[in-house]
Amino acid sequence: MTRSALPGLAIATAVLIAGLLLAFTIGRYPVSLAELGNVLLAKFSGHRPDVPGAVESVILQVRGPRVLAAALVGAALAVAGTAFQGLFRNPLVSPDILGASSGAALGAVIGIFLSLGVLAIQAFAFLGGLLAVAAVYMIGSAVRSRDPILVLVLTGVVVGALLGAGVGLVKYLADPYNQLPAMTFWLLGSLAAANVSDLLPLFGPVGVGAAVLIALRWRMNVMSLPEEEARSLGVATGPLRIAIVAAATLTTSASVATAGIIGWVGLLVVPHLARSLVGPDFARLLPTAAILGGGYLLVIDTLARTAAEVEIPLGILTAVVGTPFFIWLLASMQRTWS
């Protein structure tokens, strides 16, 4: 990490810390910073916290799993979006460009339609996202072209549209009183049902996918160049592209399976803000995007559960907050995308 990147990394870390503090302390049952510190210190030291039992339960059992899930999902979507934008050399690319979100959505609504349990629905969503991207990549590889990236993007758009039609068909066939509301709520994105059992299946794929992307950070800089230039520098673009797509899809599918479809985190706001803070070098861009993404979604999730009497879906809030924020960012950003 170069000295020039330290201020940007410090800003991202400050956003994450602020998001954590807000998420733990604000809510229907307010918790003070002193009570939060007391509970966390007692948890790590093995002593009994000097706070009421209700406060300890709110921090550790109610808000704790949701806070960790929000941080992981935000970091995963931001890292995946940053990787895809660099790979496809397009600032408008999002983590679902290859159909991961559409495949996960179809898998989830099928699970709800079959009246399966929560874990089975999440498993269906996870597998749906992976299978969708695998299908896109197989079709794109079968089409011979001088521009494989363009073929992948167009194939992803077509397959995503087909999967979206499948989601519409399942919703049309669903029970309008029980199944359809559950499908609609899931598709809008929420962490209201996040619990401890969700963290392990979320942390595993996200950790593996993020580790692979960070390990490939130097080669991802080369992949931002045109195909011929990257090959002339000795990079095997085909296998490297598969590794990047697989890792980014793994993190995206796990996130969508846990929280539903949440837009704008990995599409525009976080990757561009991270790039404006530390520059385009993936060695510092990926960690900064992960930290910023976690903090950003923590703030959004806190707004979702406190801004109104009923919880607002995350997909709605990220669009409402993300649109004007990105317009401001676009107007004030001094550095170019490249």
Tab-separated table of C-alpha atoms in Angstrom:
chain	number	residue	atom	x	y	z
A	1	MET	CA	0.000	0.000	0.000
A	2	THR	CA	1.660	3.223	-1.148
A	3	ARG	CA	1.647	6.372	0.924
A	4	SER	CA	-0.654	8.120	-1.583
A	5	ALA	CA	-3.329	5.479	-0.960
A	6	LEU	CA	-3.303	5.790	2.825
A	7	PRO	CA	-5.627	8.840	3.055
A	8	GLY	CA	-8.208	7.121	0.862
A	9	LEU	CA	-7.950	3.914	2.865
A	10	ALA	CA	-8.327	5.921	6.079
A	11	ILE	CA	-11.510	7.541	4.759
A	12	ALA	CA	-12.928	4.143	3.792
A	13	THR	CA	-12.079	2.738	7.223
A	14	ALA	CA	-13.756	5.718	8.896
A	15	VAL	CA	-16.920	5.064	6.861
A	16	LEU	CA	-16.907	1.413	7.941
A	17	ILE	CA	-16.399	2.274	11.629
A	18	ALA	CA	-19.151	4.885	11.475
A	19	GLY	CA	-21.463	2.366	9.812
A	20	LEU	CA	-20.737	-0.231	12.502
A	21	LEU	CA	-21.411	2.215	15.325
A	22	LEU	CA	-24.634	3.460	13.753
A	23	ALA	CA	-25.873	-0.063	13.058
A	24	PHE	CA	-25.258	-1.240	16.625
A	25	THR	CA	-26.581	1.813	18.475
A	26	ILE	CA	-29.554	3.111	16.428
A	27	GLY	CA	-32.871	1.310	16.311
A	28	ARG	CA	-36.188	0.739	18.060
A	29	TYR	CA	-34.161	-0.166	21.161
A	30	PRO	CA	-31.386	2.468	21.394
A	31	VAL	CA	-28.011	1.378	22.714
A	32	SER	CA	-25.363	3.800	23.971
A	33	LEU	CA	-21.725	3.631	22.910
A	34	ALA	CA	-20.770	2.871	26.514
A	35	GLU	CA	-23.126	-0.108	26.617
A	36	LEU	CA	-21.846	-1.328	23.252
A	37	GLY	CA	-18.232	-1.094	24.426
A	38	ASN	CA	-19.079	-2.824	27.692
A	39	VAL	CA	-20.744	-5.777	25.956
A	40	LEU	CA	-18.035	-6.218	23.315
A	41	LEU	CA	-15.218	-5.929	25.862
A	42	ALA	CA	-16.908	-8.455	28.126
A	43	LYS	CA	-17.429	-10.795	25.182
A	44	PHE	CA	-13.752	-10.808	24.262
A	45	SER	CA	-12.483	-10.902	27.830
A	46	GLY	CA	-14.840	-13.634	28.976
A	47	HIS	CA	-16.394	-11.581	31.770
A	48	ARG	CA	-20.067	-10.880	32.360
A	49	PRO	CA	-21.174	-7.505	30.889
A	50	ASP	CA	-22.326	-4.826	33.322
A	51	VAL	CA	-25.500	-4.022	31.350
A	52	PRO	CA	-29.120	-5.245	31.396
A	53	GLY	CA	-29.731	-8.600	29.728
A	54	ALA	CA	-31.968	-6.995	27.114
A	55	VAL	CA	-29.114	-4.771	25.925
A	56	GLU	CA	-26.775	-7.746	25.599
A	57	SER	CA	-29.391	-9.700	23.639
A	58	VAL	CA	-30.036	-6.790	21.268
A	59	ILE	CA	-26.347	-6.309	20.539
A	60	LEU	CA	-25.232	-9.937	20.221
A	61	GLN	CA	-28.307	-11.834	19.053
A	62	VAL	CA	-30.489	-9.319	17.201
A	63	ARG	CA	-28.189	-6.735	15.642
A	64	GLY	CA	-24.884	-8.607	15.657
A	65	PRO	CA	-25.671	-11.167	12.916
A	66	ARG	CA	-27.427	-8.547	10.801
A	67	VAL	CA	-24.523	-6.102	11.099
A	68	LEU	CA	-21.997	-8.752	10.074
A	69	ALA	CA	-24.205	-9.896	7.194
A	70	ALA	CA	-24.628	-6.321	5.934
A	71	ALA	CA	-20.871	-5.685	6.072
A	72	LEU	CA	-20.100	-8.927	4.225
A	73	VAL	CA	-22.762	-8.424	1.556
A	74	GLY	CA	-21.723	-4.819	0.947
A	75	ALA	CA	-18.057	-5.748	0.695
A	76	ALA	CA	-18.794	-8.698	-1.614
A	77	LEU	CA	-20.945	-6.702	-4.037
A	78	ALA	CA	-18.449	-3.827	-4.118
A	79	VAL	CA	-15.488	-6.123	-4.808
A	80	ALA	CA	-17.396	-8.037	-7.485
A	81	GLY	CA	-18.531	-4.822	-9.177
A	82	THR	CA	-15.005	-3.408	-9.128
A	83	ALA	CA	-13.581	-6.614	-10.614
A	84	PHE	CA	-16.198	-6.787	-13.375
A	85	GLN	CA	-15.740	-3.121	-14.295
A	86	GLY	CA	-12.019	-3.648	-14.676
A	87	LEU	CA	-12.402	-6.919	-16.552
A	88	PHE	CA	-14.950	-5.571	-19.036
A	89	ARG	CA	-13.339	-2.125	-19.149
A	90	ASN	CA	-16.712	-0.489	-18.634
A	91	PRO	CA	-17.687	1.795	-15.714
A	92	LEU	CA	-21.369	0.850	-16.072
A	93	VAL	CA	-20.887	-2.881	-15.497
A	94	SER	CA	-22.498	-4.351	-12.382
A	95	PRO	CA	-22.004	-7.697	-10.571
A	96	ASP	CA	-25.066	-9.149	-12.309
A	97	ILE	CA	-23.818	-8.390	-15.840
A	98	LEU	CA	-23.445	-12.124	-16.552
A	99	GLY	CA	-26.818	-13.093	-15.099
A	100	ALA	CA	-25.782	-14.001	-11.544
A	101	SER	CA	-28.554	-11.963	-9.910
A	102	SER	CA	-31.174	-13.143	-12.401
A	103	GLY	CA	-30.168	-16.766	-11.887
A	104	ALA	CA	-30.232	-16.379	-8.122
A	105	ALA	CA	-33.634	-14.697	-8.338
A	106	LEU	CA	-35.041	-17.565	-10.397
A	107	GLY	CA	-33.626	-20.123	-7.983
A	108	ALA	CA	-35.099	-18.291	-5.000
A	109	VAL	CA	-38.589	-17.886	-6.452
A	110	ILE	CA	-38.593	-21.572	-7.433
A	111	GLY	CA	-37.682	-22.451	-3.845
A	112	ILE	CA	-40.487	-20.244	-2.525
A	113	PHE	CA	-42.892	-21.709	-5.087
A	114	LEU	CA	-42.026	-25.209	-3.842
A	115	SER	CA	-42.617	-24.046	-0.232
A	116	LEU	CA	-39.082	-24.961	0.832
A	117	GLY	CA	-37.341	-23.783	3.980
A	118	VAL	CA	-35.142	-20.704	4.250
A	119	LEU	CA	-31.867	-22.611	3.906
A	120	ALA	CA	-33.155	-24.493	0.858
A	121	ILE	CA	-34.281	-21.228	-0.759
A	122	GLN	CA	-30.849	-19.717	-0.165
A	123	ALA	CA	-29.207	-22.835	-1.611
A	124	PHE	CA	-31.451	-22.647	-4.699
A	125	ALA	CA	-30.555	-18.965	-5.131
A	126	PHE	CA	-26.835	-19.636	-4.752
A	127	LEU	CA	-26.842	-22.500	-7.239
A	128	GLY	CA	-29.048	-20.511	-9.623
A	129	GLY	CA	-26.526	-17.696	-9.762
A	130	LEU	CA	-23.608	-20.048	-10.372
A	131	LEU	CA	-25.442	-22.037	-13.059
A	132	ALA	CA	-26.570	-18.879	-14.839
A	133	VAL	CA	-23.026	-17.551	-15.166
A	134	ALA	CA	-21.737	-20.992	-16.156
A	135	ALA	CA	-24.339	-21.113	-18.945
A	136	VAL	CA	-23.391	-17.621	-20.098
A	137	TYR	CA	-19.721	-18.516	-20.186
A	138	MET	CA	-20.323	-21.793	-22.056
A	139	ILE	CA	-22.445	-20.051	-24.685
A	140	GLY	CA	-19.973	-17.188	-24.987
A	141	SER	CA	-17.052	-19.591	-25.370
A	142	ALA	CA	-18.867	-21.518	-28.084
A	143	VAL	CA	-19.268	-18.344	-30.146
A	144	ARG	CA	-15.992	-17.584	-31.860
A	145	SER	CA	-15.304	-13.870	-31.970
A	146	ARG	CA	-12.408	-11.460	-32.029
A	147	ASP	CA	-13.942	-9.689	-29.034
A	148	PRO	CA	-14.776	-12.349	-26.404
A	149	ILE	CA	-15.644	-9.728	-23.781
A	150	LEU	CA	-18.362	-8.211	-25.970
A	151	VAL	CA	-19.752	-11.683	-26.650
A	152	LEU	CA	-19.863	-12.425	-22.916
A	153	VAL	CA	-21.690	-9.177	-22.146
A	154	LEU	CA	-24.268	-9.687	-24.902
A	155	THR	CA	-24.784	-13.314	-23.875
A	156	GLY	CA	-25.231	-12.213	-20.273
A	157	VAL	CA	-27.881	-9.698	-21.313
A	158	VAL	CA	-29.793	-12.299	-23.330
A	159	VAL	CA	-29.597	-15.030	-20.688
A	160	GLY	CA	-30.498	-12.513	-17.981
A	161	ALA	CA	-33.598	-11.503	-19.920
A	162	LEU	CA	-34.583	-15.170	-20.318
A	163	LEU	CA	-34.120	-15.800	-16.601
A	164	GLY	CA	-36.120	-12.676	-15.824
A	165	ALA	CA	-38.942	-14.093	-17.917
A	166	GLY	CA	-38.685	-17.294	-15.878
A	167	VAL	CA	-39.019	-15.278	-12.668
A	168	GLY	CA	-42.111	-13.591	-14.082
A	169	LEU	CA	-43.628	-16.944	-15.037
A	170	VAL	CA	-43.087	-18.420	-11.563
A	171	LYS	CA	-44.583	-15.309	-9.948
A	172	TYR	CA	-47.588	-15.592	-12.262
A	173	LEU	CA	-48.135	-19.219	-11.214
A	174	ALA	CA	-47.564	-18.561	-7.495
A	175	ASP	CA	-50.216	-18.346	-4.811
A	176	PRO	CA	-51.131	-14.613	-4.736
A	177	TYR	CA	-51.807	-14.625	-0.981
A	178	ASN	CA	-48.747	-16.367	0.435
A	179	GLN	CA	-46.069	-17.136	-2.139
A	180	LEU	CA	-46.258	-14.007	-4.310
A	181	PRO	CA	-45.728	-11.519	-1.436
A	182	ALA	CA	-42.750	-13.577	-0.211
A	183	MET	CA	-41.226	-13.552	-3.710
A	184	THR	CA	-41.748	-9.821	-4.120
A	185	PHE	CA	-40.244	-9.035	-0.727
A	186	TRP	CA	-37.223	-11.242	-1.388
A	187	LEU	CA	-36.584	-9.702	-4.807
A	188	LEU	CA	-36.538	-6.197	-3.293
A	189	GLY	CA	-33.677	-7.152	-0.975
A	190	SER	CA	-33.617	-7.268	2.812
A	191	LEU	CA	-31.502	-8.412	5.753
A	192	ALA	CA	-34.396	-8.547	8.195
A	193	ALA	CA	-34.202	-12.329	8.468
A	194	ALA	CA	-30.400	-12.510	8.806
A	195	ASN	CA	-29.254	-14.698	11.693
A	196	VAL	CA	-26.184	-16.574	12.879
A	197	SER	CA	-26.907	-19.572	10.631
A	198	ASP	CA	-26.653	-17.298	7.570
A	199	LEU	CA	-23.144	-16.089	8.356
A	200	LEU	CA	-21.177	-19.283	7.667
A	201	PRO	CA	-22.635	-19.978	4.178
A	202	LEU	CA	-22.159	-16.271	3.423
A	203	PHE	CA	-18.662	-15.890	4.845
A	204	GLY	CA	-17.262	-18.992	3.110
A	205	PRO	CA	-17.989	-18.107	-0.545
A	206	VAL	CA	-17.392	-14.391	0.006
A	207	GLY	CA	-14.059	-15.054	1.711
A	208	VAL	CA	-12.886	-17.449	-0.995
A	209	GLY	CA	-14.014	-15.238	-3.871
A	210	ALA	CA	-12.521	-12.069	-2.388
A	211	ALA	CA	-9.243	-13.844	-1.599
A	212	VAL	CA	-8.935	-15.035	-5.205
A	213	LEU	CA	-9.614	-11.564	-6.592
A	214	ILE	CA	-7.102	-9.941	-4.242
A	215	ALA	CA	-4.523	-12.597	-5.132
A	216	LEU	CA	-5.017	-11.764	-8.835
A	217	ARG	CA	-4.867	-7.994	-8.283
A	218	TRP	CA	-1.686	-7.431	-10.289
A	219	ARG	CA	-2.937	-9.430	-13.283
A	220	MET	CA	-6.275	-7.622	-13.133
A	221	ASN	CA	-4.424	-4.396	-13.880
A	222	VAL	CA	-3.191	-5.985	-17.110
A	223	MET	CA	-6.683	-7.271	-17.941
A	224	SER	CA	-7.867	-3.659	-17.986
A	225	LEU	CA	-5.838	-3.251	-21.183
A	226	PRO	CA	-7.138	-4.318	-24.615
A	227	GLU	CA	-7.029	-8.069	-25.264
A	228	GLU	CA	-4.043	-7.973	-27.653
A	229	GLU	CA	-1.961	-5.802	-25.339
A	230	ALA	CA	-2.652	-8.044	-22.348
A	231	ARG	CA	-1.567	-11.111	-24.308
A	232	SER	CA	1.579	-9.368	-25.531
A	233	LEU	CA	2.552	-8.858	-21.886
A	234	GLY	CA	2.480	-12.627	-21.330
A	235	VAL	CA	-0.891	-12.893	-19.584
A	236	ALA	CA	-3.066	-15.927	-20.393
A	237	THR	CA	-6.248	-13.898	-20.738
A	238	GLY	CA	-8.624	-16.856	-21.168
A	239	PRO	CA	-7.895	-18.760	-17.918
A	240	LEU	CA	-7.467	-15.499	-16.011
A	241	ARG	CA	-10.862	-14.251	-17.205
A	242	ILE	CA	-12.470	-17.511	-16.064
A	243	ALA	CA	-10.862	-17.166	-12.612
A	244	ILE	CA	-11.999	-13.554	-12.196
A	245	VAL	CA	-15.550	-14.286	-13.377
A	246	ALA	CA	-15.796	-17.377	-11.153
A	247	ALA	CA	-14.560	-15.532	-8.045
A	248	ALA	CA	-16.790	-12.503	-8.616
A	249	THR	CA	-19.783	-14.731	-9.341
A	250	LEU	CA	-19.164	-16.727	-6.165
A	251	THR	CA	-19.305	-13.601	-4.014
A	252	THR	CA	-22.313	-12.187	-5.887
A	253	SER	CA	-24.342	-15.397	-5.706
A	254	ALA	CA	-23.696	-15.827	-1.983
A	255	SER	CA	-24.696	-12.232	-1.324
A	256	VAL	CA	-27.882	-12.397	-3.391
A	257	ALA	CA	-28.816	-15.715	-1.770
A	258	THR	CA	-28.593	-14.102	1.664
A	259	ALA	CA	-29.975	-10.609	1.082
A	260	GLY	CA	-31.917	-10.704	-2.179
A	261	ILE	CA	-31.213	-8.372	-5.082
A	262	ILE	CA	-29.515	-5.155	-3.936
A	263	GLY	CA	-28.496	-2.812	-6.714
A	264	TRP	CA	-26.135	0.162	-6.911
A	265	VAL	CA	-23.639	-1.090	-4.301
A	266	GLY	CA	-21.382	-2.762	-6.856
A	267	LEU	CA	-22.725	-0.922	-9.901
A	268	LEU	CA	-21.685	2.688	-9.521
A	269	VAL	CA	-21.455	4.201	-6.077
A	270	VAL	CA	-18.810	2.214	-4.217
A	271	PRO	CA	-16.395	1.236	-7.044
A	272	HIS	CA	-16.296	4.786	-8.399
A	273	LEU	CA	-15.895	6.366	-4.979
A	274	ALA	CA	-13.102	3.898	-4.141
A	275	ARG	CA	-11.426	4.648	-7.472
A	276	SER	CA	-11.614	8.384	-6.768
A	277	LEU	CA	-9.971	7.828	-3.363
A	278	VAL	CA	-7.064	5.512	-4.236
A	279	GLY	CA	-6.854	5.373	-8.033
A	280	PRO	CA	-7.303	2.501	-10.504
A	281	ASP	CA	-4.570	0.146	-9.219
A	282	PHE	CA	-6.401	-3.011	-8.109
A	283	ALA	CA	-3.828	-3.699	-5.369
A	284	ARG	CA	-5.295	-0.811	-3.387
A	285	LEU	CA	-8.659	-0.469	-5.144
A	286	LEU	CA	-10.086	-3.863	-4.140
A	287	PRO	CA	-9.435	-3.556	-0.364
A	288	THR	CA	-10.736	0.017	-0.369
A	289	ALA	CA	-13.872	-0.983	-2.270
A	290	ALA	CA	-14.501	-3.855	0.163
A	291	ILE	CA	-14.206	-1.573	3.200
A	292	LEU	CA	-16.333	1.152	1.617
A	293	GLY	CA	-18.959	-1.345	0.458
A	294	GLY	CA	-19.341	-2.782	3.933
A	295	GLY	CA	-19.711	0.663	5.505
A	296	TYR	CA	-22.083	1.885	2.811
A	297	LEU	CA	-24.486	-1.026	3.148
A	298	LEU	CA	-24.376	-0.780	6.944
A	299	VAL	CA	-25.571	2.822	6.714
A	300	ILE	CA	-28.249	1.901	4.168
A	301	ASP	CA	-29.465	-1.025	6.285
A	302	THR	CA	-29.658	1.202	9.361
A	303	LEU	CA	-31.805	3.647	7.383
A	304	ALA	CA	-33.951	0.779	6.116
A	305	ARG	CA	-34.968	-0.326	9.602
A	306	THR	CA	-35.232	3.112	11.269
A	307	ALA	CA	-36.453	5.618	8.660
A	308	ALA	CA	-40.104	4.499	8.745
A	309	GLU	CA	-42.561	2.543	10.841
A	310	VAL	CA	-42.095	-0.462	8.559
A	311	GLU	CA	-38.772	-1.670	7.188
A	312	ILE	CA	-37.902	-0.325	3.746
A	313	PRO	CA	-36.452	-2.859	1.268
A	314	LEU	CA	-32.743	-2.364	0.664
A	315	GLY	CA	-33.100	-2.416	-3.120
A	316	ILE	CA	-35.336	0.649	-2.973
A	317	LEU	CA	-33.097	2.597	-0.603
A	318	THR	CA	-29.876	1.878	-2.486
A	319	ALA	CA	-31.453	3.279	-5.654
A	320	VAL	CA	-32.911	6.342	-3.889
A	321	VAL	CA	-29.637	7.142	-2.117
A	322	GLY	CA	-27.327	5.951	-4.864
A	323	THR	CA	-28.741	7.942	-7.774
A	324	PRO	CA	-28.177	11.500	-6.445
A	325	PHE	CA	-24.942	10.413	-4.766
A	326	PHE	CA	-23.548	9.156	-8.043
A	327	ILE	CA	-24.618	12.326	-9.866
A	328	TRP	CA	-22.749	14.371	-7.253
A	329	LEU	CA	-19.769	12.041	-7.471
A	330	LEU	CA	-19.726	12.283	-11.259
A	331	ALA	CA	-19.805	16.083	-11.120
A	332	SER	CA	-17.118	16.444	-8.442
A	333	MET	CA	-14.731	13.620	-9.311
A	334	GLN	CA	-11.425	14.998	-10.620
A	335	ARG	CA	-9.875	11.776	-11.859
A	336	THR	CA	-11.032	9.937	-14.905
A	337	TRP	CA	-12.306	6.378	-14.722
A	338	SER	CA	-9.215	5.023	-16.412
